């Protein structure tokens, strides 16, 4: 049993069975086995759960390079049945077979002693404590052991449970900052419309507006009254951290307000704006602040995947925007788009394939949302086809076609933003666009996002556009916005700029974080 437990984790083969890390792992494992031996059903149930969860963890690690931690479990628990169906079930079963054999061995071959005498129980406890104590010493010396299966699964599950519990408490006791909304001072004759478009996984350096060699912004390049901030950074590298951050008073260095306060939407509500949230990303689980924040809007529409499984295109949000803008009041509308979310080729209709990607349409699976691939093939020859077809299918037979499909999704975003602008052209309006975070496209062997060490995960496009009427009414604010074109700006500015640029005099606003000053 010592050998099986010690050798089960794949790291053991590289560390060597007798390395200090392996020894710590084995001590922990045997401490656990001693404790499980205290009761027959404790042994059977926990052993089976550990074996099966370890098999699943191994599937994600070997196929996607995904380490199981709290964040990956958060994404996992947000999965819909359709997402789960998009996995490669055969590959999962293949990974579960050794786990099932190990579980069966524990159930039917290894028979725990039926001696439950106090003396034996005390002996097992003492043994467990001894091994646990020595193992704990090793754990602090080599914390990587805590990231090894099955301990990472246990730690991640506990972390997720703790996170959701704390978050639920924080959400229930959130302070409604709408109570301190202040005053809407603008006295224009036309109602004011503010549209915030939140993109997904778009990189600043793939926008030709920012100097990208490919013409990915053919439409926006011709638009007047548009400023593309060339040095913008995101608040985080994951959707569920960046989106709440940019909508609240949270900043990259202080995320707490994202959980303890309502968002900018509640401020516009308090000032009698019509507020709306239209999203094409599907809903998030109730444990994620995005869902709570989007529910602050008076009108909320979330588009889900159609029956065919394809996620909706962002352009499908436009009729809802038309409806929202149809009233004669002030508006604050959030469009939460799919942007350049993997799979890139599924983000745009065929006619937007400006760069040859030769992709079929794809379904968005949970696997794609779990973000990380570190495939050695990619590093070695820059040509890759993943072991399973979950990730890119025929879409990415090379890095070149992967980037082509990614750039096509930017071209579609260019069209989408141009559509939004065309709807606001003759009104008193301002539009702000930014992506929630960037994306890795093979640099350092990394893909997708969730890599805080990669600058391309932080560098995001940020664009502001204003109508002629807005500029006439707000010449100083427009001049201030333009002055930031090449200065460092970030998601930290968005909450304060939305209020300040709207002409809302509020003590919630930090003037030093307003782009209209
Ligand atoms: Zn995202």
CSV table of N, CA, C and O in Angstrom, one decimal, residues 31-76:
chain,number,residue,atom,x,y,z
A,31,UNK,N,-0.6,8.4,6.9
A,31,UNK,CA,-1.4,9.0,8.0
A,31,UNK,C,-2.9,9.0,7.7
A,31,UNK,O,-3.7,8.6,8.5
A,32,UNK,N,-3.2,9.3,6.5
A,32,UNK,CA,-4.6,9.3,6.0
A,32,UNK,C,-5.2,7.9,6.1
A,32,UNK,O,-6.3,7.6,6.6
A,33,UNK,N,-4.4,6.9,5.6
A,33,UNK,CA,-4.8,5.5,5.6
A,33,UNK,C,-5.1,5.0,7.0
A,33,UNK,O,-6.0,4.3,7.2
A,34,UNK,N,-4.2,5.4,7.9
A,34,UNK,CA,-4.4,5.0,9.3
A,34,UNK,C,-5.8,5.5,9.8
A,34,UNK,O,-6.5,4.8,10.5
A,35,UNK,N,-6.0,6.8,9.5
A,35,UNK,CA,-7.3,7.4,10.0
A,35,UNK,C,-8.5,6.7,9.4
A,35,UNK,O,-9.5,6.4,10.0
A,36,UNK,N,-8.4,6.4,8.1
A,36,UNK,CA,-9.5,5.7,7.4
A,36,UNK,C,-9.8,4.3,7.9
A,36,UNK,O,-10.9,3.8,7.8
A,37,UNK,N,-8.7,3.7,8.4
A,37,UNK,CA,-8.8,2.3,8.9
A,37,UNK,C,-9.6,2.3,10.2
A,37,UNK,O,-9.9,1.2,10.7
A,38,UNK,N,-9.9,3.4,10.8
A,38,UNK,CA,-10.7,3.4,12.1
A,38,UNK,C,-12.1,2.9,11.9
A,38,UNK,O,-12.7,2.5,12.8
A,39,UNK,N,-12.6,3.0,10.7
A,39,UNK,CA,-14.0,2.5,10.5
A,39,UNK,C,-14.1,2.0,9.0
A,39,UNK,O,-13.6,2.6,8.1
A,40,UNK,N,-14.8,0.9,8.9
A,40,UNK,CA,-14.9,0.2,7.6
A,40,UNK,C,-15.5,1.1,6.5
A,40,UNK,O,-15.0,1.2,5.4
A,41,UNK,N,-16.7,1.8,6.9
A,41,UNK,CA,-17.3,2.6,5.9
A,41,UNK,C,-16.6,3.9,5.6
A,41,UNK,O,-16.7,4.5,4.5
A,42,UNK,N,-16.0,4.4,6.7
A,42,UNK,CA,-15.1,5.6,6.5
A,42,UNK,C,-14.1,5.3,5.4
A,42,UNK,O,-13.9,6.1,4.5
A,43,UNK,N,-13.5,4.2,5.6
A,43,UNK,CA,-12.5,3.7,4.6
A,43,UNK,C,-13.1,3.6,3.2
A,43,UNK,O,-12.5,4.2,2.2
A,44,UNK,N,-14.2,2.9,3.1
A,44,UNK,CA,-14.7,2.6,1.7
A,44,UNK,C,-15.1,3.9,1.0
A,44,UNK,O,-14.8,4.1,-0.2
A,45,UNK,N,-15.9,4.7,1.7
A,45,UNK,CA,-16.4,5.9,1.1
A,45,UNK,C,-15.3,6.9,0.7
A,45,UNK,O,-15.2,7.4,-0.5
A,46,UNK,N,-14.5,7.3,1.7
A,46,UNK,CA,-13.4,8.3,1.4
A,46,UNK,C,-12.4,7.8,0.4
A,46,UNK,O,-12.0,8.5,-0.5
A,47,UNK,N,-12.1,6.5,0.5
A,47,UNK,CA,-11.1,5.9,-0.4
A,47,UNK,C,-11.7,6.0,-1.9
A,47,UNK,O,-11.0,6.4,-2.8
A,48,UNK,N,-12.9,5.7,-2.1
A,48,UNK,CA,-13.5,5.7,-3.4
A,48,UNK,C,-13.6,7.1,-3.9
A,48,UNK,O,-13.2,7.4,-5.1
A,49,UNK,N,-14.0,8.1,-3.1
A,49,UNK,CA,-14.1,9.5,-3.5
A,49,UNK,C,-12.7,10.0,-3.9
A,49,UNK,O,-12.5,10.7,-4.9
A,50,UNK,N,-11.7,9.7,-3.1
A,50,UNK,CA,-10.3,10.1,-3.4
A,50,UNK,C,-9.8,9.6,-4.7
A,50,UNK,O,-9.2,10.3,-5.5
A,51,UNK,N,-10.1,8.3,-4.9
A,51,UNK,CA,-9.6,7.6,-6.1
A,51,UNK,C,-10.2,8.2,-7.4
A,51,UNK,O,-9.6,8.6,-8.3
A,52,UNK,N,-11.6,8.4,-7.3
A,52,UNK,CA,-12.3,8.9,-8.5
A,52,UNK,C,-11.9,10.4,-8.8
A,52,UNK,O,-11.7,10.8,-9.9
A,53,UNK,N,-11.9,11.2,-7.7
A,53,UNK,CA,-11.5,12.6,-7.9
A,53,UNK,C,-10.1,12.7,-8.4
A,53,UNK,O,-9.8,13.6,-9.2
A,54,UNK,N,-9.2,11.9,-7.9
A,54,UNK,CA,-7.8,11.9,-8.4
A,54,UNK,C,-7.8,11.5,-9.9
A,54,UNK,O,-7.0,12.1,-10.6
A,55,UNK,N,-8.6,10.6,-10.3
A,55,UNK,CA,-8.6,10.3,-11.8
A,55,UNK,C,-9.1,11.4,-12.6
A,55,UNK,O,-8.5,11.7,-13.7
A,56,UNK,N,-10.1,12.1,-12.1
A,56,UNK,CA,-10.6,13.3,-12.9
A,56,UNK,C,-9.5,14.4,-12.9
A,56,UNK,O,-9.3,15.1,-13.9
A,57,UNK,N,-8.9,14.6,-11.7
A,57,UNK,CA,-7.8,15.6,-11.7
A,57,UNK,C,-6.7,15.3,-12.7
A,57,UNK,O,-6.1,16.1,-13.3
A,58,UNK,N,-6.4,14.0,-12.8
A,58,UNK,CA,-5.4,13.5,-13.7
A,58,UNK,C,-5.8,13.8,-15.1
A,58,UNK,O,-4.9,14.2,-16.0
A,59,UNK,N,-7.1,13.6,-15.5
A,59,UNK,CA,-7.5,13.9,-16.8
A,59,UNK,C,-7.3,15.4,-17.2
A,59,UNK,O,-6.8,15.7,-18.3
A,60,UNK,N,-7.6,16.3,-16.3
A,60,UNK,CA,-7.5,17.7,-16.6
A,60,UNK,C,-6.0,18.1,-16.7
A,60,UNK,O,-5.6,18.9,-17.5
A,61,UNK,N,-5.2,17.5,-15.8
A,61,UNK,CA,-3.8,17.8,-15.8
A,61,UNK,C,-3.1,17.3,-17.0
A,61,UNK,O,-2.3,18.1,-17.7
A,62,UNK,N,-3.3,16.1,-17.4
A,62,UNK,CA,-2.6,15.5,-18.6
A,62,UNK,C,-3.1,16.0,-19.9
A,62,UNK,O,-2.4,16.2,-20.9
A,63,UNK,N,-4.4,16.4,-20.0
A,63,UNK,CA,-5.0,16.8,-21.2
A,63,UNK,C,-4.9,18.3,-21.4
A,63,UNK,O,-4.8,18.8,-22.6
A,64,UNK,N,-5.1,19.1,-20.4
A,64,UNK,CA,-5.2,20.5,-20.5
A,64,UNK,C,-4.1,21.3,-19.7
A,64,UNK,O,-4.1,22.5,-19.7
A,65,UNK,N,-3.3,20.5,-18.9
A,65,UNK,CA,-2.3,21.2,-18.1
A,65,UNK,C,-3.0,22.0,-16.9
A,65,UNK,O,-2.4,22.9,-16.4
A,66,UNK,N,-4.2,21.7,-16.6
A,66,UNK,CA,-5.0,22.4,-15.6
A,66,UNK,C,-4.7,21.8,-14.2
A,66,UNK,O,-5.0,20.6,-14.0
A,67,UNK,N,-4.1,22.6,-13.4
A,67,UNK,CA,-3.9,22.2,-12.0
A,67,UNK,C,-5.3,22.4,-11.3
A,67,UNK,O,-5.9,23.4,-11.5
A,68,UNK,N,-5.7,21.5,-10.5
A,68,UNK,CA,-6.9,21.6,-9.7
A,68,UNK,C,-6.7,22.6,-8.6
A,68,UNK,O,-5.9,22.3,-7.7
A,69,UNK,N,-7.4,23.7,-8.6
A,69,UNK,CA,-7.3,24.6,-7.5
A,69,UNK,C,-8.7,25.3,-7.3
A,69,UNK,O,-9.6,24.9,-8.0
A,70,UNK,N,-8.8,26.2,-6.4
A,70,UNK,CA,-10.1,26.8,-6.1
A,70,UNK,C,-10.7,27.4,-7.4
A,70,UNK,O,-11.9,27.3,-7.6
A,71,UNK,N,-9.9,28.1,-8.2
A,71,UNK,CA,-10.5,28.8,-9.3
A,71,UNK,C,-11.0,27.9,-10.4
A,71,UNK,O,-12.0,28.1,-11.0
A,72,UNK,N,-10.2,26.8,-10.6
A,72,UNK,CA,-10.7,25.8,-11.6
A,72,UNK,C,-12.0,25.1,-11.1
A,72,UNK,O,-12.9,24.9,-12.0
A,73,UNK,N,-12.1,24.9,-9.8
A,73,UNK,CA,-13.3,24.3,-9.4
A,73,UNK,C,-14.5,25.3,-9.5
A,73,UNK,O,-15.6,24.9,-9.8
A,74,UNK,N,-14.2,26.6,-9.3
A,74,UNK,CA,-15.3,27.6,-9.5
A,74,UNK,C,-15.8,27.5,-10.9
A,74,UNK,O,-17.0,27.5,-11.1
A,75,UNK,N,-14.9,27.4,-11.9
A,75,UNK,CA,-15.4,27.3,-13.3
A,75,UNK,C,-16.1,26.0,-13.5
A,75,UNK,O,-17.2,25.9,-14.1
A,76,UNK,N,-15.6,24.9,-12.9
A,76,UNK,CA,-16.2,23.6,-13.0
A,76,UNK,C,-17.6,23.6,-12.5
A,76,UNK,O,-18.5,23.0,-13.1
